Short mmCIF file of C-alpha atoms in Angstrom, two decimals:
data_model
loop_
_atom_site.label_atom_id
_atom_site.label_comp_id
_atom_site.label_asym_id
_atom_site.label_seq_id
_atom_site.Cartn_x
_atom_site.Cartn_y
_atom_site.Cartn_z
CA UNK A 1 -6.15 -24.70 -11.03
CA UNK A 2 -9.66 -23.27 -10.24
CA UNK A 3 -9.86 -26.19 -7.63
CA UNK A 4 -6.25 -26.17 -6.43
CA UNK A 5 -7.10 -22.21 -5.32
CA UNK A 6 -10.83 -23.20 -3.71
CA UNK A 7 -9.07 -25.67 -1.36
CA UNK A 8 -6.00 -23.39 -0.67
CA UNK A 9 -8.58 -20.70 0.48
CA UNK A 10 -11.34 -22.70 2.53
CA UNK A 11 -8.18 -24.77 4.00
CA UNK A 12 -6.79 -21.27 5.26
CA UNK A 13 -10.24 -19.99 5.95
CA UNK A 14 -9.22 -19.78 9.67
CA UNK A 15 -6.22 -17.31 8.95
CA UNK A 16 -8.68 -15.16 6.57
CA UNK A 17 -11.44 -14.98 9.33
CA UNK A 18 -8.97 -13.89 12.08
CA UNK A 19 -7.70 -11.54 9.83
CA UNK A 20 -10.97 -9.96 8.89
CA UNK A 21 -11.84 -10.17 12.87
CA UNK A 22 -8.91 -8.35 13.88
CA UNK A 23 -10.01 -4.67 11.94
CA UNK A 24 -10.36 -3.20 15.99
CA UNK A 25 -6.55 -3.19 15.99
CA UNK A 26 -5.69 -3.18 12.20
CA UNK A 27 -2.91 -1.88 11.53
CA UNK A 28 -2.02 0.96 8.97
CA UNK A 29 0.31 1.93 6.36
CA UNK A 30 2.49 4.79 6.71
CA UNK A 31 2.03 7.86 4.94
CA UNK A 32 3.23 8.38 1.07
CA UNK A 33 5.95 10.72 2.11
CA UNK A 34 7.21 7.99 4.90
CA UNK A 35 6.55 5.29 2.41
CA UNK A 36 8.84 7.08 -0.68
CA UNK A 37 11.97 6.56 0.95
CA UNK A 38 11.67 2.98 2.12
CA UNK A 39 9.96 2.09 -1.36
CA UNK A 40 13.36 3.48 -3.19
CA UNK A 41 15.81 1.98 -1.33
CA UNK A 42 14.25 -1.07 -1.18
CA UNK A 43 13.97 -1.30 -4.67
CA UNK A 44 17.81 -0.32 -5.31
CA UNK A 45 18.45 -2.62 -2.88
CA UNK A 46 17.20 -5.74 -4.59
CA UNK A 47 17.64 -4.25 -8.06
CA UNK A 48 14.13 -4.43 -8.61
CA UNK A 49 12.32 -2.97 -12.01
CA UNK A 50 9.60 -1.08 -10.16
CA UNK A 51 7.42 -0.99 -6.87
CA UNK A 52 3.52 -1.40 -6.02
CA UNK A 53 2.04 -0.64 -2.43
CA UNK A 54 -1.54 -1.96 -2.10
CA UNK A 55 -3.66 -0.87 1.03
CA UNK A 56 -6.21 -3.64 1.90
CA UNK A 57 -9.37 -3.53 3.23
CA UNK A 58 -10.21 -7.62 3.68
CA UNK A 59 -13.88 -7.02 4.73
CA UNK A 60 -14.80 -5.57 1.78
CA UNK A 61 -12.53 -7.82 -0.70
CA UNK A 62 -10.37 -4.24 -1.95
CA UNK A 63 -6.57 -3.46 -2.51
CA UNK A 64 -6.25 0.40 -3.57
CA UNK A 65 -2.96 1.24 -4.92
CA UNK A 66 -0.81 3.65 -2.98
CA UNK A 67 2.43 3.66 -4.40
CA UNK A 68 3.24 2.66 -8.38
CA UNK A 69 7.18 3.37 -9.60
CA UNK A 70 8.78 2.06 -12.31
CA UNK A 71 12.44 2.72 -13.44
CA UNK A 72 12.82 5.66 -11.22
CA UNK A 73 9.22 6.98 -12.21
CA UNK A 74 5.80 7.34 -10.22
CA UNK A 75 2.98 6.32 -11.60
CA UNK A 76 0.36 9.23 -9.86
CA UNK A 77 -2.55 7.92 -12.43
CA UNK A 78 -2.31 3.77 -10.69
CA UNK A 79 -2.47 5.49 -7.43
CA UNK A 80 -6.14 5.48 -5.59
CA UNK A 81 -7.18 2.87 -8.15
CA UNK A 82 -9.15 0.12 -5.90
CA UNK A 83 -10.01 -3.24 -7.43
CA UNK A 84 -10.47 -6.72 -6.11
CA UNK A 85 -8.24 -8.14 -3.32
CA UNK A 86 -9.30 -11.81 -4.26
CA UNK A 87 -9.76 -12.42 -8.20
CA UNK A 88 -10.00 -14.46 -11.06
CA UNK A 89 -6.20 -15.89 -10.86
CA UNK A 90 -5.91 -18.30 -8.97
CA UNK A 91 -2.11 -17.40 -8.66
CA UNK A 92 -2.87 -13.92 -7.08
CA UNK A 93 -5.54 -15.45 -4.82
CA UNK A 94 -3.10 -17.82 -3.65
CA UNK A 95 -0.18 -15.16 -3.68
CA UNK A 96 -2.65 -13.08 -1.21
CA UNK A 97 -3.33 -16.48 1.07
CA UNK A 98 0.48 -16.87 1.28
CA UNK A 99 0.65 -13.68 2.92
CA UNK A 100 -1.92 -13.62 5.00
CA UNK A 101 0.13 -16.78 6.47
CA UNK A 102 2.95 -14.50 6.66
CA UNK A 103 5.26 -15.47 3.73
CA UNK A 104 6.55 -13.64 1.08
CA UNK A 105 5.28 -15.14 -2.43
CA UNK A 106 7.42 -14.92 -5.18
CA UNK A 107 6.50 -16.38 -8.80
CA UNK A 108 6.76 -15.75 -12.57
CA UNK A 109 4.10 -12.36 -12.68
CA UNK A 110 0.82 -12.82 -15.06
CA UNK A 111 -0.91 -9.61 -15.00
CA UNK A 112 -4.62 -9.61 -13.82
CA UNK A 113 -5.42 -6.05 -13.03
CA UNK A 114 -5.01 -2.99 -14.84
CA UNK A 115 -2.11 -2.11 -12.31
CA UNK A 116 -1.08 -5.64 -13.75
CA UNK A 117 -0.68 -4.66 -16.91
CA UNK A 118 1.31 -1.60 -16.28
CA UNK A 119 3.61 -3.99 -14.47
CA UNK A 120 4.01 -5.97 -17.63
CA UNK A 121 4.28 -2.82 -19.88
CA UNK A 122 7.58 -1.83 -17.88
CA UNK A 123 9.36 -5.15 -17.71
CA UNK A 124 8.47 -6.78 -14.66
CA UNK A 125 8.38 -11.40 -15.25
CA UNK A 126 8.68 -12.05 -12.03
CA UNK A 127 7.03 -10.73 -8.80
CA UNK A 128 7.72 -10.88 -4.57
CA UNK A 129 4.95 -10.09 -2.43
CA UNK A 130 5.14 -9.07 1.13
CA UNK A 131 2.41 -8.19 3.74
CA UNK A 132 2.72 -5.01 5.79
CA UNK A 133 3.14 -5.60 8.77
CA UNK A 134 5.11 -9.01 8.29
CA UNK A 135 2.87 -10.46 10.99
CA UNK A 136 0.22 -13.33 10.73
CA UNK A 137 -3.08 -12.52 11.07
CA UNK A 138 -2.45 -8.23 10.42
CA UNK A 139 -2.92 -7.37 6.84
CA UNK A 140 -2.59 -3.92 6.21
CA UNK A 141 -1.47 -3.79 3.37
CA UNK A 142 1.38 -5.77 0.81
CA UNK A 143 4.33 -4.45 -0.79
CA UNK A 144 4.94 -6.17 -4.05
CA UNK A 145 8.13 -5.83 -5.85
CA UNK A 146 8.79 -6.49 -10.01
CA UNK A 147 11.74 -7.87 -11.33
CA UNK A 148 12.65 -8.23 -15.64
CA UNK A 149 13.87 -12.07 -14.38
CA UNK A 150 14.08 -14.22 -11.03
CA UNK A 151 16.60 -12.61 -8.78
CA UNK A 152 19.61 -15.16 -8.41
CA UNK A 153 19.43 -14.92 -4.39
CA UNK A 154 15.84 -15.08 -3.44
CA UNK A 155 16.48 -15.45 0.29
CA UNK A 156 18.23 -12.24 0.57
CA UNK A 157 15.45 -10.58 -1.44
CA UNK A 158 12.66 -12.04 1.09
CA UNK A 159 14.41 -10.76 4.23
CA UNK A 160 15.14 -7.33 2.74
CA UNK A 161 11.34 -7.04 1.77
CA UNK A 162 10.66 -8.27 5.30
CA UNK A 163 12.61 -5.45 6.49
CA UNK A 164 10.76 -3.16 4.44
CA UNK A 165 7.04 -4.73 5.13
CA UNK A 166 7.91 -3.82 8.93
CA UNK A 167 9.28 -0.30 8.57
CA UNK A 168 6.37 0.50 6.41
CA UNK A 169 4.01 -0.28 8.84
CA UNK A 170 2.25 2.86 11.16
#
């Protein structure tokens, strides 16, 4: 697995190097009052357990959490926690490559973060992961989204968190 992640990352090293490059036009997430809105309805929408924002900062290997609800609830104490971007799982690291190459990763969720684990503590098996913007090469930020099983219609899921990724863009 360990090895399986090293190649996936050096074989998209071009993608993470652009990426990193590209800070002089980096986009930015939208503010948490512009965010709220877009982060509830997409969650009703997909009937999703709960929500995560990350901001990312690729140069210096961070996410910090921006948005955290759970059945209706935000989670204030998750929010301005910064920890890793690229981590011990393999799955995550591989999760965040995906993105950066402008897909939307979905998988059975293992918690590897504190933030993680709060994710597990309310439910949430299985995870989708969008970046924000849904462009290649501008990595803002991801939207991740928890569900207590795989949704039945995973298509539909990826273009509505598409949609969302793009709205919740600056």
């Amino acid at each position: 697995t360990i090895a399986f992640a090293g190649y996936f990352a050096w074989d998209s090293r071009q993608v993470i190097l652009a990426a990193i490059k590209s800070n002089s036009s980096m986009p930015q997430l939208k503010d948490h009052d512009q965010l709220l809105p877009l982060a509830n309805d997409l969650v009703k929408d997909v009937k999703a357990v709960g929500i995560l924002v990350h901001k990312v900062n690729l140069a210096t290997n961070s996410r910090t959490t921006v948005l955290a609800i759970a059945n209706g609830e935000r989670n204030h104490k998750l929010e301005g926690l910064t920890v890793s971007l690229f981590a011990a799982s393999p799955e995550r690291n591989a999760d965040v490559v995906s993105m950066l190459n402008n897909e939307v990763a979905c998988h059975p969720f293992s918690a590897s973060s504190p933030v993680g684990e709060w994710a597990k503590s309310v439910g949430v098996t299985f995870m989708c992961r969008a970046s924000i913007p849904n462009e290649i090469g501008k990595f803002a930020g991801y939207v991740a989204v928890g569900f207590k099983e795989m949704p039945r219609d995973l298509i539909s899921v990826k273009t509505r968190m598409i949609l969302a990724a793009t709205e919740m863009d600056k």
